[in-house]
Coordinates of C-alpha atoms in Angstrom, one line a residue:
M141 CA -3.1 -2.8 -57.1
S142 CA -3.3 -6.0 -59.2
V143 CA -7.0 -6.1 -59.3
R144 CA -7.3 -2.9 -59.8
R145 CA -5.6 -2.8 -63.2
A146 CA -7.4 -6.2 -64.1
S147 CA -10.9 -4.6 -63.8
S148 CA -9.6 -2.2 -66.1
A149 CA -8.2 -4.4 -68.9
K150 CA -11.3 -6.1 -68.6
S151 CA -13.7 -3.0 -69.0
S152 CA -11.8 -2.3 -72.4
L153 CA -13.0 -4.9 -73.7
S154 CA -16.8 -4.2 -72.9
T155 CA -19.8 -3.0 -75.8
N156 CA -19.8 0.8 -75.5
P157 CA -22.7 1.9 -77.7
S158 CA -21.3 5.6 -78.4
S159 CA -17.6 4.1 -79.3
S160 CA -17.3 0.2 -79.9
T161 CA -16.2 -0.8 -83.1
T162 CA -18.3 -4.2 -82.8
Y163 CA -21.4 -1.8 -82.5
S164 CA -20.5 0.2 -85.9
F165 CA -20.3 -3.1 -88.1
Q166 CA -23.5 -4.4 -86.5
H167 CA -25.7 -1.2 -87.2
L168 CA -24.1 -1.4 -90.7
L169 CA -25.2 -4.9 -91.4
E170 CA -28.8 -4.3 -90.0
S171 CA -29.1 -1.3 -92.9
P172 CA -29.7 -2.8 -96.9
P173 CA -28.2 -1.6 -99.9
S174 CA -30.0 1.4 -101.2
S175 CA -29.9 -0.7 -104.0
P176 CA -29.3 -4.3 -105.1
L177 CA -27.7 -3.4 -108.3
L178 CA -24.4 -1.4 -106.5
P179 CA -22.1 -3.4 -104.4
S180 CA -22.4 -4.0 -100.9
M181 CA -20.7 -1.5 -98.6
L182 CA -19.2 -4.1 -96.4
L183 CA -16.7 -5.5 -99.1
R184 CA -13.5 -3.6 -99.8
H185 CA -11.4 -4.3 -102.8
G186 CA -9.0 -7.8 -101.7
E187 CA -11.1 -8.2 -98.5
N188 CA -12.6 -12.2 -97.7
P189 CA -16.0 -12.1 -96.3
S190 CA -14.6 -15.4 -94.3
Y191 CA -12.5 -12.8 -92.4
F192 CA -15.3 -11.6 -90.2
R193 CA -16.8 -14.7 -89.6
K194 CA -13.2 -15.8 -87.9
R195 CA -13.1 -12.7 -85.8
S196 CA -16.6 -13.9 -84.3
A197 CA -15.2 -17.3 -84.0
L198 CA -12.7 -15.9 -81.9
K199 CA -14.6 -13.2 -79.3
P200 CA -15.6 -15.7 -77.1
L201 CA -12.0 -17.7 -77.0
L202 CA -11.1 -13.8 -76.0
R203 CA -13.1 -13.2 -73.2
V204 CA -12.6 -16.8 -71.6
A205 CA -9.1 -15.5 -71.9
A206 CA -9.3 -12.9 -70.1
W207 CA -11.3 -14.5 -67.4
I208 CA -9.3 -17.0 -66.8
C209 CA -6.4 -14.6 -66.7
G210 CA -8.3 -12.0 -64.3
M211 CA -9.3 -14.7 -61.7
G212 CA -5.6 -16.2 -61.8
L213 CA -4.2 -12.7 -60.8
I214 CA -6.9 -12.0 -58.1
F215 CA -6.1 -15.6 -56.6
W216 CA -2.2 -14.7 -56.9
F217 CA -2.9 -11.4 -55.1
G218 CA -5.1 -13.1 -52.5
L219 CA -2.1 -15.6 -51.4
T220 CA 0.3 -13.0 -51.4
V221 CA -1.6 -10.7 -48.7
V222 CA -3.3 -13.8 -46.3
L223 CA -0.2 -16.2 -46.4
P224 CA 2.8 -14.3 -45.2
G225 CA 5.1 -17.2 -46.4
S226 CA 3.7 -16.8 -50.1
S227 CA 5.8 -13.8 -50.8
R228 CA 8.7 -11.7 -50.4
R229 CA 7.4 -8.0 -50.0
T230 CA 9.5 -5.4 -48.0
S231 CA 8.9 -1.8 -47.0
S232 CA 11.6 0.2 -45.8
Y233 CA 11.5 3.1 -43.4
I234 CA 13.9 5.5 -41.3
S235 CA 12.5 5.8 -37.9
S236 CA 12.4 8.7 -35.7
H237 CA 15.7 8.0 -34.5
G238 CA 17.3 7.8 -37.6
E239 CA 17.5 3.6 -37.8
S240 CA 16.4 2.0 -40.9
Y241 CA 13.7 -0.4 -40.5
E242 CA 12.7 -3.0 -43.3
L243 CA 9.3 -4.6 -42.6
A244 CA 9.4 -8.2 -44.4
T245 CA 5.8 -9.8 -45.2
G246 CA 7.3 -12.6 -46.7
E247 CA 9.2 -15.5 -46.5
P248 CA 11.7 -16.8 -45.6
L249 CA 10.9 -15.9 -41.9
P250 CA 13.3 -14.3 -39.9
D251 CA 15.8 -15.6 -37.6
G252 CA 14.6 -13.6 -34.6
P253 CA 11.9 -12.1 -33.1
T254 CA 10.2 -9.0 -34.6
P255 CA 7.0 -6.7 -35.3
W256 CA 5.4 -8.2 -38.8
L257 CA 2.9 -7.2 -41.1
V258 CA -0.3 -9.2 -41.7
T259 CA -3.7 -8.3 -43.5
D260 CA -7.1 -8.6 -41.7
K261 CA -10.2 -10.0 -43.1
R262 CA -11.0 -7.2 -44.7
G263 CA -7.8 -6.5 -46.2
R264 CA -6.6 -3.5 -44.0
R265 CA -2.9 -3.6 -43.2
K266 CA -2.2 -4.3 -39.8
W267 CA 0.9 -5.5 -37.6
T268 CA 1.7 -8.0 -34.5
V269 CA 4.8 -9.5 -33.3
L270 CA 6.4 -13.0 -34.5
I271 CA 8.5 -15.3 -31.9
Q272 CA 9.3 -18.3 -33.7
P273 CA 8.1 -21.3 -31.9
T274 CA 11.7 -23.2 -32.0
L275 CA 13.4 -19.9 -30.0
D276 CA 13.9 -20.5 -26.2
F277 CA 11.8 -19.0 -23.5
P278 CA 12.3 -16.5 -22.0
L279 CA 13.9 -14.6 -24.9
K280 CA 17.1 -12.6 -24.3
P281 CA 16.6 -9.0 -22.1
D282 CA 17.8 -7.4 -25.2
Q283 CA 15.5 -9.0 -27.7
Y284 CA 12.7 -7.9 -25.5
T285 CA 13.6 -4.7 -25.6
R286 CA 14.6 -4.7 -29.4
I287 CA 10.6 -5.4 -29.7
C288 CA 9.3 -2.9 -27.5
S289 CA 11.5 -0.2 -29.5
E290 CA 10.4 -1.9 -32.8
S291 CA 6.6 -2.0 -32.1
D292 CA 6.5 1.8 -31.3
E293 CA 8.5 2.8 -34.5
I294 CA 6.3 0.5 -37.0
S295 CA 3.1 1.3 -34.6
K296 CA 3.8 4.5 -35.9
H297 CA 4.6 4.0 -39.6
V298 CA 1.4 1.4 -39.9
Q299 CA -0.5 4.5 -38.8
E300 CA 0.9 6.9 -40.8
S301 CA 1.1 5.0 -43.9
G302 CA -2.7 6.1 -45.2
H303 CA -4.2 2.6 -45.2
H304 CA -6.2 2.7 -42.7
D305 CA -8.8 5.6 -43.1
D306 CA -10.7 5.3 -39.8
Q307 CA -7.7 5.8 -38.2
Q308 CA -7.5 9.1 -36.3
H309 CA -4.1 10.8 -36.5
H310 CA -3.1 13.4 -34.3
A311 CA 0.7 14.6 -32.8
G312 CA -0.4 14.2 -29.1
H313 CA 1.1 11.2 -27.2
F314 CA -1.5 8.2 -26.3
G315 CA -2.6 7.5 -22.9
Y316 CA -1.1 4.4 -21.3
Y317 CA -4.5 2.4 -22.0
H318 CA -4.7 3.1 -25.5
V319 CA -5.8 0.4 -27.7
D320 CA -3.8 0.3 -31.0
Q321 CA -6.1 -0.8 -34.0
N322 CA -3.5 -1.7 -36.6
F323 CA -2.3 -4.1 -33.5
M324 CA -3.2 -7.8 -34.3
D325 CA -3.0 -9.9 -31.6
V326 CA -0.7 -12.9 -31.7
F327 CA -3.6 -15.2 -31.0
E328 CA -6.1 -14.1 -33.5
A329 CA -2.9 -14.3 -36.3
E330 CA -2.5 -17.9 -35.0
Q331 CA -5.9 -18.8 -35.0
R332 CA -5.8 -17.8 -38.6
G333 CA -2.8 -18.9 -39.9
L334 CA -0.7 -16.2 -39.9
L335 CA 1.7 -16.8 -37.6
P336 CA 3.0 -20.3 -36.7
G337 CA 2.1 -21.2 -33.4
A338 CA 4.0 -23.0 -30.2
Q339 CA 1.6 -25.7 -29.8
G340 CA 0.7 -25.0 -25.9
R341 CA 4.5 -25.7 -25.1
Q342 CA 5.5 -24.5 -21.4
S343 CA 8.0 -24.1 -18.9
S344 CA 8.6 -22.6 -15.1
W345 CA 8.2 -24.7 -12.2
M346 CA 5.4 -23.2 -10.9
W347 CA 3.1 -24.5 -13.7
K348 CA 4.2 -28.2 -13.2
S349 CA 2.4 -29.2 -10.5
S350 CA -1.3 -28.5 -11.4
A351 CA -1.1 -28.5 -14.7
D352 CA -3.3 -31.3 -15.3
E353 CA -6.1 -29.7 -13.6
K354 CA -6.2 -27.1 -15.8
D355 CA -7.6 -28.0 -19.0
E356 CA -8.1 -23.9 -20.7
F357 CA -5.9 -21.3 -21.5
C358 CA -6.2 -18.2 -19.4
E359 CA -8.1 -15.5 -21.5
K360 CA -5.4 -12.5 -20.5
S361 CA -2.4 -12.7 -18.4
M362 CA 0.9 -11.3 -17.4
T363 CA 4.2 -13.0 -16.8
Y364 CA 6.6 -11.6 -14.9
V365 CA 10.2 -12.5 -16.0
L366 CA 12.7 -12.7 -13.0
E367 CA 16.2 -12.8 -15.7
T368 CA 17.6 -9.1 -15.5
T369 CA 21.5 -8.1 -15.4
D370 CA 20.9 -6.2 -12.4
A371 CA 23.0 -8.1 -9.9
G372 CA 21.0 -6.5 -7.0
L373 CA 17.1 -8.3 -5.5
G374 CA 15.9 -5.0 -4.6
N375 CA 14.8 -3.9 -8.3
T376 CA 13.9 -7.2 -8.9
L377 CA 11.1 -7.1 -5.7
M378 CA 9.8 -4.2 -6.6
G379 CA 9.2 -4.9 -10.3
L380 CA 7.7 -8.1 -9.3
W381 CA 5.2 -6.9 -6.9
L382 CA 4.3 -4.0 -8.8
S383 CA 3.3 -6.4 -11.6
Y384 CA 1.4 -8.4 -9.2
G385 CA -0.8 -5.5 -8.0
L386 CA -1.1 -4.4 -11.7
A387 CA -2.1 -7.7 -12.9
Q388 CA -4.9 -8.0 -10.7
K389 CA -6.1 -4.5 -11.4
E390 CA -6.4 -5.3 -14.8
G391 CA -7.9 -8.9 -14.0
R392 CA -5.1 -10.9 -15.4
A393 CA -4.1 -14.4 -14.7
F394 CA -0.3 -13.9 -12.8
F395 CA 2.5 -15.9 -13.8
I396 CA 6.1 -15.7 -12.7
D397 CA 9.4 -17.4 -15.1
D398 CA 12.7 -18.0 -13.1
S399 CA 13.8 -20.3 -16.1
N400 CA 17.2 -18.0 -16.6
W401 CA 17.3 -16.1 -12.6
A402 CA 20.8 -15.0 -11.6
Y403 CA 19.7 -15.9 -8.4
G404 CA 18.4 -19.7 -9.0
K405 CA 14.8 -21.2 -8.2
Y406 CA 11.6 -18.8 -6.5
E407 CA 10.7 -22.0 -4.5
T408 CA 14.5 -21.5 -2.9
Y409 CA 13.7 -18.1 -1.1
F410 CA 9.6 -18.0 -1.8
Q411 CA 6.8 -20.0 -0.9
P412 CA 4.7 -20.4 -4.3
P413 CA 2.5 -17.8 -5.3
P414 CA -1.0 -17.9 -5.9
Q415 CA -2.4 -20.3 -8.7
P416 CA -4.7 -18.9 -11.3
S417 CA -7.6 -21.6 -12.0
C418 CA -6.4 -21.4 -15.6
T419 CA -3.2 -22.8 -18.2
P420 CA -0.6 -20.3 -18.8
P421 CA -0.5 -19.5 -22.9
P422 CA 1.9 -20.5 -25.4
Y423 CA 5.1 -18.8 -25.1
T424 CA 4.6 -17.3 -28.8
Q425 CA 1.5 -15.3 -27.2
R426 CA 3.2 -13.7 -24.6
L427 CA 4.4 -10.4 -25.5
P428 CA 6.2 -7.3 -23.9
C429 CA 4.3 -4.6 -26.2
P430 CA 1.7 -3.4 -26.8
H431 CA 0.4 -3.0 -23.3
H432 CA -3.2 -4.0 -24.7
A433 CA -1.7 -7.2 -25.9
R434 CA -3.7 -10.6 -24.4
H435 CA -0.8 -12.0 -22.8
L436 CA 1.8 -9.6 -21.3
L437 CA 5.2 -10.4 -20.6
V438 CA 6.7 -7.9 -18.1
S439 CA 10.8 -7.5 -17.0
S440 CA 13.4 -5.5 -16.3
S441 CA 14.6 -5.0 -19.8
T442 CA 10.8 -3.3 -20.2
T443 CA 10.1 -1.6 -17.1
S444 CA 10.3 1.7 -19.1
W445 CA 7.7 0.6 -21.4
T446 CA 5.1 -1.0 -18.8
F447 CA 5.9 1.2 -15.9
G448 CA 7.0 4.2 -17.7
H449 CA 5.5 8.2 -18.2
K450 CA 2.2 7.2 -19.1
F451 CA 2.4 4.6 -16.2
N452 CA 2.7 7.6 -13.8
E453 CA 0.6 9.4 -15.3
K454 CA -2.7 7.4 -15.2
F455 CA -2.0 5.8 -11.6
E456 CA -0.3 9.0 -9.5
D457 CA -3.2 10.8 -7.5
A458 CA -3.0 14.3 -9.5
H459 CA -5.7 15.5 -6.9
K460 CA -2.5 15.4 -4.0
V461 CA 0.6 16.9 -3.8
G462 CA 4.1 15.4 -2.9
V463 CA 4.4 11.6 -2.0
L464 CA 0.7 11.5 -1.0
R465 CA 0.2 11.7 -5.1
Q466 CA 2.1 7.7 -4.6
E467 CA -0.8 6.1 -3.0
P468 CA -2.4 4.5 -5.8
I469 CA 1.6 2.7 -6.8
F470 CA 1.9 2.3 -3.2
T471 CA -1.2 0.2 -2.7
M472 CA -0.5 -2.3 -5.9
I473 CA 3.4 -2.9 -4.8
R474 CA 1.8 -3.8 -1.1
E475 CA -0.7 -5.9 -2.6
G476 CA 2.5 -7.7 -4.7
Y477 CA 3.9 -7.8 -1.1
E478 CA 1.3 -9.4 0.7
A479 CA 0.7 -12.2 -1.5
L480 CA 4.2 -12.9 -2.5
F481 CA 6.4 -12.4 0.2
R482 CA 6.4 -15.6 2.3
L483 CA 9.9 -16.7 2.8
A484 CA 10.3 -20.6 2.6
G485 CA 11.6 -23.3 4.7
D486 CA 14.5 -23.0 7.0
D487 CA 14.2 -19.0 7.0
A488 CA 10.4 -18.4 7.2
K489 CA 10.8 -20.5 10.7
Y490 CA 14.2 -18.6 12.1
F491 CA 12.1 -15.4 10.6
D492 CA 9.3 -16.2 13.5
K493 CA 12.0 -17.0 16.3
Q494 CA 13.4 -13.7 15.1
I495 CA 10.8 -11.6 15.7
G496 CA 9.6 -13.5 18.9
E497 CA 12.9 -12.7 20.6
L498 CA 13.1 -8.7 19.7
D499 CA 9.6 -8.4 20.8
M500 CA 10.9 -9.9 24.4
K501 CA 13.9 -7.6 24.3
I502 CA 12.3 -4.8 23.3
R503 CA 8.8 -4.3 22.9
E504 CA 7.8 -5.9 25.9
E505 CA 9.9 -4.2 27.9
G506 CA 8.1 -0.8 26.6
G507 CA 10.5 0.1 24.0
L508 CA 10.4 1.3 20.4
M509 CA 12.3 -1.4 17.8
I510 CA 14.3 1.2 15.2
G511 CA 15.2 -0.7 12.2
V512 CA 18.3 1.4 10.4
H513 CA 19.2 -0.2 6.9
V514 CA 22.6 0.9 5.7
R515 CA 23.7 0.5 1.6
H516 CA 27.5 1.0 0.9
G517 CA 29.2 -1.3 -2.0
D518 CA 28.3 0.6 -5.3
R519 CA 24.8 2.2 -4.0
H520 CA 25.6 5.9 -3.6
P521 CA 23.2 8.5 -1.9
W522 CA 21.3 11.0 -4.4
E523 CA 21.9 14.2 -2.0
F524 CA 24.7 16.3 -3.6
K525 CA 27.2 16.4 -0.8
Y526 CA 27.5 12.4 -0.1
Q527 CA 27.1 11.1 -4.2
K528 CA 30.6 10.0 -4.3
S529 CA 30.8 8.4 -1.0
Y530 CA 28.5 7.0 1.5
L531 CA 25.7 8.9 4.3
P532 CA 27.5 9.1 7.4
L533 CA 26.5 6.7 10.2
E534 CA 25.9 9.7 12.7
K535 CA 22.8 10.8 10.5
Y536 CA 21.4 7.5 11.1
I537 CA 22.1 7.5 14.6
D538 CA 20.7 10.8 15.0
K539 CA 17.8 10.3 13.7
A540 CA 16.7 7.2 15.5
R541 CA 17.6 9.1 18.2
D542 CA 15.2 11.5 17.3
V543 CA 12.3 9.4 16.5
I544 CA 12.6 7.6 20.1
D545 CA 12.7 11.5 21.9
G546 CA 9.6 12.2 20.1
F547 CA 7.7 9.1 20.7
F548 CA 8.7 9.0 24.4
V549 CA 7.3 12.5 25.8
A550 CA 4.4 12.7 28.5
A551 CA 0.7 14.2 27.7
D552 CA 2.3 17.7 29.0
G553 CA 5.4 17.6 27.2
S554 CA 7.9 16.8 29.9
K555 CA 9.5 13.4 30.3
G556 CA 8.4 11.5 33.0
E557 CA 10.3 8.6 34.8
E558 CA 8.1 5.9 32.6
E559 CA 8.7 7.5 29.6
M560 CA 12.6 7.6 30.3
E561 CA 12.8 3.9 31.0
N562 CA 11.1 3.4 28.0
K563 CA 13.2 5.0 26.0
M564 CA 15.8 3.3 27.5
S565 CA 14.7 0.1 26.0
S566 CA 14.6 1.0 22.9
K567 CA 16.9 -0.5 20.7
M568 CA 18.1 -0.2 17.2
V569 CA 17.8 -3.3 14.8
L570 CA 20.8 -3.3 12.0
A571 CA 20.8 -4.4 8.5
T572 CA 23.7 -3.5 6.3
D573 CA 25.6 -5.1 2.9
D574 CA 29.2 -3.9 4.7
P575 CA 30.6 -6.0 7.7
E576 CA 32.6 -3.5 8.8
V577 CA 29.3 -1.6 9.6
Y578 CA 28.5 -4.2 12.4
A579 CA 31.7 -3.1 14.0
S580 CA 31.8 0.5 13.9
T581 CA 31.8 2.8 16.6
E582 CA 28.5 4.6 15.7
L583 CA 26.2 1.1 15.7
S584 CA 28.3 -1.6 17.3
H585 CA 26.0 -1.6 19.9
A586 CA 22.9 -2.2 17.6
L587 CA 21.4 -5.7 17.5
H588 CA 21.8 -7.5 14.1
A589 CA 18.6 -8.2 12.5
Q590 CA 19.7 -11.6 12.0
E591 CA 22.3 -13.8 12.6
Q592 CA 21.2 -16.8 10.2
I593 CA 23.4 -15.8 7.1
L594 CA 26.1 -13.3 7.5
L595 CA 28.4 -12.0 5.1
T596 CA 31.5 -11.2 6.6
S597 CA 34.9 -9.3 5.8
K598 CA 38.2 -10.1 5.5
S599 CA 39.6 -9.4 8.9
A600 CA 37.0 -11.1 10.2
I601 CA 37.8 -14.5 8.4
D602 CA 41.9 -13.9 9.2
A603 CA 40.7 -13.7 12.7
A604 CA 38.4 -16.6 13.0
Q605 CA 41.4 -18.6 10.8
G606 CA 44.0 -17.7 13.4
S607 CA 42.2 -18.5 16.3
T608 CA 41.3 -21.8 15.0
G609 CA 44.8 -22.7 12.9
S610 CA 44.8 -24.8 10.3
G611 CA 41.6 -26.1 11.0
S612 CA 39.7 -23.3 9.6
H613 CA 35.8 -24.1 9.0
F614 CA 36.5 -20.9 6.2
V615 CA 36.5 -22.8 3.4
E616 CA 37.9 -21.5 -0.1
E617 CA 35.0 -20.7 -1.3
N618 CA 34.2 -17.8 1.5
V619 CA 34.0 -14.2 0.3
A620 CA 35.1 -11.4 1.9
W621 CA 32.6 -8.6 1.4
D622 CA 34.4 -5.6 2.3
G623 CA 33.1 -2.1 1.6
G624 CA 29.9 -3.9 0.8
F625 CA 27.7 -5.3 -2.3
F626 CA 29.6 -4.9 -5.4
A627 CA 27.8 -6.0 -8.8
N628 CA 31.0 -7.6 -10.3
V629 CA 31.8 -8.9 -6.9
F630 CA 28.1 -10.8 -7.1
W631 CA 29.1 -12.2 -11.0
G632 CA 32.0 -13.0 -10.0
L633 CA 31.1 -15.6 -7.4
G634 CA 32.4 -19.3 -7.9
D635 CA 35.4 -17.5 -10.0
P636 CA 38.5 -19.6 -9.8
R637 CA 40.3 -17.0 -9.9
G638 CA 42.6 -16.1 -7.0
S639 CA 41.9 -14.6 -3.7
K640 CA 38.1 -14.5 -2.9
T641 CA 38.0 -10.5 -1.8
A642 CA 35.7 -8.0 -2.8
Q643 CA 38.9 -6.4 -4.3
S644 CA 40.1 -9.1 -6.1
I645 CA 36.8 -10.5 -7.7
R646 CA 35.9 -7.2 -9.3
L647 CA 36.2 -8.2 -12.6
R648 CA 36.1 -6.5 -15.9
D649 CA 33.5 -5.6 -18.1
G650 CA 33.9 -8.2 -20.7
D651 CA 34.6 -10.4 -17.5
V652 CA 31.2 -9.5 -15.8
D653 CA 29.1 -9.6 -19.2
Q654 CA 30.6 -13.3 -19.4
G655 CA 29.4 -14.3 -15.6
R656 CA 26.0 -12.7 -17.0
R657 CA 25.5 -14.7 -19.9
E658 CA 26.8 -18.1 -18.5
A659 CA 24.6 -20.2 -16.4
P660 CA 26.7 -20.3 -12.6
S661 CA 28.4 -23.2 -11.3
E662 CA 27.5 -25.5 -8.5
V663 CA 29.4 -23.6 -6.1
A664 CA 28.6 -20.0 -7.4
L665 CA 24.6 -20.7 -7.2
Q666 CA 25.1 -21.8 -3.6
L667 CA 26.8 -18.7 -2.8
R668 CA 24.4 -16.8 -4.3
E669 CA 21.2 -18.4 -2.6
L670 CA 22.8 -17.4 0.9
V671 CA 23.3 -13.9 -0.5
G672 CA 19.6 -13.6 -1.9
R673 CA 18.5 -15.4 1.6
A674 CA 20.5 -13.0 3.9
Y675 CA 19.1 -10.1 2.0
L676 CA 15.8 -11.1 2.0
L677 CA 15.9 -11.7 6.1
D678 CA 17.0 -8.6 6.7
L679 CA 14.1 -7.0 5.0
A680 CA 12.1 -9.1 6.6
V681 CA 12.6 -8.4 10.0
V682 CA 13.6 -4.8 9.7
G683 CA 10.5 -4.4 8.0
Q684 CA 8.7 -4.9 11.3
A685 CA 9.8 -2.7 13.3
D686 CA 7.9 0.6 14.6
S687 CA 10.1 3.0 12.3
V688 CA 12.9 2.4 9.9
V689 CA 15.9 4.6 8.9
C690 CA 17.6 4.4 5.3
G691 CA 18.5 6.1 2.7
A692 CA 15.6 6.4 -0.2
S693 CA 18.0 5.8 -3.0
T694 CA 18.4 2.7 -2.4
A695 CA 15.9 -0.1 -3.4
G696 CA 15.8 -2.2 -0.2
C697 CA 14.8 1.4 1.8
R698 CA 12.0 1.9 -0.4
L699 CA 11.0 -2.0 0.1
L700 CA 11.0 -1.2 3.7
A701 CA 8.2 1.2 3.5
V702 CA 6.3 -0.9 1.3
M703 CA 6.7 -3.5 4.0
M704 CA 5.6 -1.0 6.5
G705 CA 2.5 0.0 5.1
W706 CA 0.7 3.0 3.3
E707 CA -0.4 4.1 6.6
R708 CA 2.3 3.3 9.3
G709 CA 5.0 4.3 7.0
I710 CA 3.9 7.2 4.9
V711 CA 1.0 8.9 6.7
E712 CA 2.1 8.4 10.1
Q713 CA 5.9 9.0 9.0
G714 CA 7.3 5.9 10.7
W715 CA 9.6 5.8 7.6
H716 CA 12.5 8.1 7.6
S717 CA 14.7 8.4 4.7
I718 CA 17.8 10.5 5.5
D719 CA 18.9 10.8 1.7
G720 CA 18.5 14.1 1.3
D721 CA 14.9 15.9 1.2
F722 CA 13.8 12.6 -1.8
D723 CA 10.4 11.3 -0.8
W724 CA 9.3 8.0 -2.0
K725 CA 9.6 6.3 -5.3
G726 CA 8.2 2.8 -6.5
L727 CA 10.1 1.4 -9.1
I728 CA 12.9 3.5 -10.6
W729 CA 14.2 3.3 -14.1

């Protein structure tokens, strides 16, 4: 706007033959008087002829002054547009959710991460994301959520502002791989000096071992942040595996950040993931939104953006029906499982030993290994009838028997002697978060999936303490998991208050939030590691079964289908959910 005003002012000083007073005086000067006896037509009464000479001498000075003012105005305008810290300009608007936003495009820089307005080389308004180099990485989950939420609104605001005539406007929603032409990637913005960079500052354990061998930053990357407000491991594993599969599909280098993971360090549970041949980008360039950013960051707090409706629309197979539509998504998750689910240390050795022993007891005797996964605690079924309780254990037993009966049938439909022997050799292998299930009448005969790490009930602890007297091996930090896995019990592990039963540890909401924010104590972290390792060993063993019976409402059940594979689990129907008529789904948000 300032440039246009300067141009207008300059045009008013130009000479126009039709209207300029300068041209009129010159016409009169070039016309001689009609008679030398008559007075000059140029002089009026009381005027000094030197006035006109003075005015002619001032004209060059006026032109120089106008030129200096115009150039100064243009220079000032250029600084305010190109340098975000040169002036303070804001643009306020109301979002579609009724929330007021103020887009700051000048200094001072905001304290927190935020979308940011810049100007490209052609003078067009663009938006990017500012993550200050002084902030810790990773950001808090709610900060990533806010970045995506505000980015949606600001992208829409810039598009509708009318500054981009070449941008097509329409009311329809964009596809998963839509590229916002109004977005300037942080890499480009930092290269042009529009945003401060992080000078390549890095974090995460897996980047340190081979950093010296990597010279160039990755062209494209995806970082999965394990930090989450979810106490369980199931959804984290599902998101991790799916993110890895998506990264491979999009040609992105894949990194994992475990800096603030509630379960501790990644290598406590798993072997190191495949290492890219490039260096991870500065953390200021890793964005949760938009999806076409060069360096994408994925976490549980941004699931609805990365793996929401647009993701399903893009990757579900529209030519198939039912669960068969999920095959492309299933395949991506399976790819992540095969690359990342490799147990570490003693757990890996125990897993191999346990599978060998189960094969000897069951498969080498001609029987079937039927995996049974029972989830209680704070996870309730989807089936309406049991939404406020749990699936009856009889349902698990009945389905396992149906599987065995259907498998051991002779070619003529009869059940011969050999089939009966093989049927008798078949066993159920049980994994559950509720220790009381192991002792139940229905499943007391089932084999434990693993006995490396067992969650126990208060009654079992009391019985052991009674039999061992005062010299009991159960220390104060032992926790009784009566009723199964509860999130507030998990967040309260290592809490110094009173007895460590599930009932006594169930904290108030404020205490749970405090447990999420604070770094766990050494005792708390050790207990969390035991819980996580037990869960992973249970999944690893049951995932090797010939058939699995579980409830699809639990993330662990859906993970078991992935571990079985598409053909064996879905096509050949080796995976059985007894939770209503619900089919397999991947990541549910």
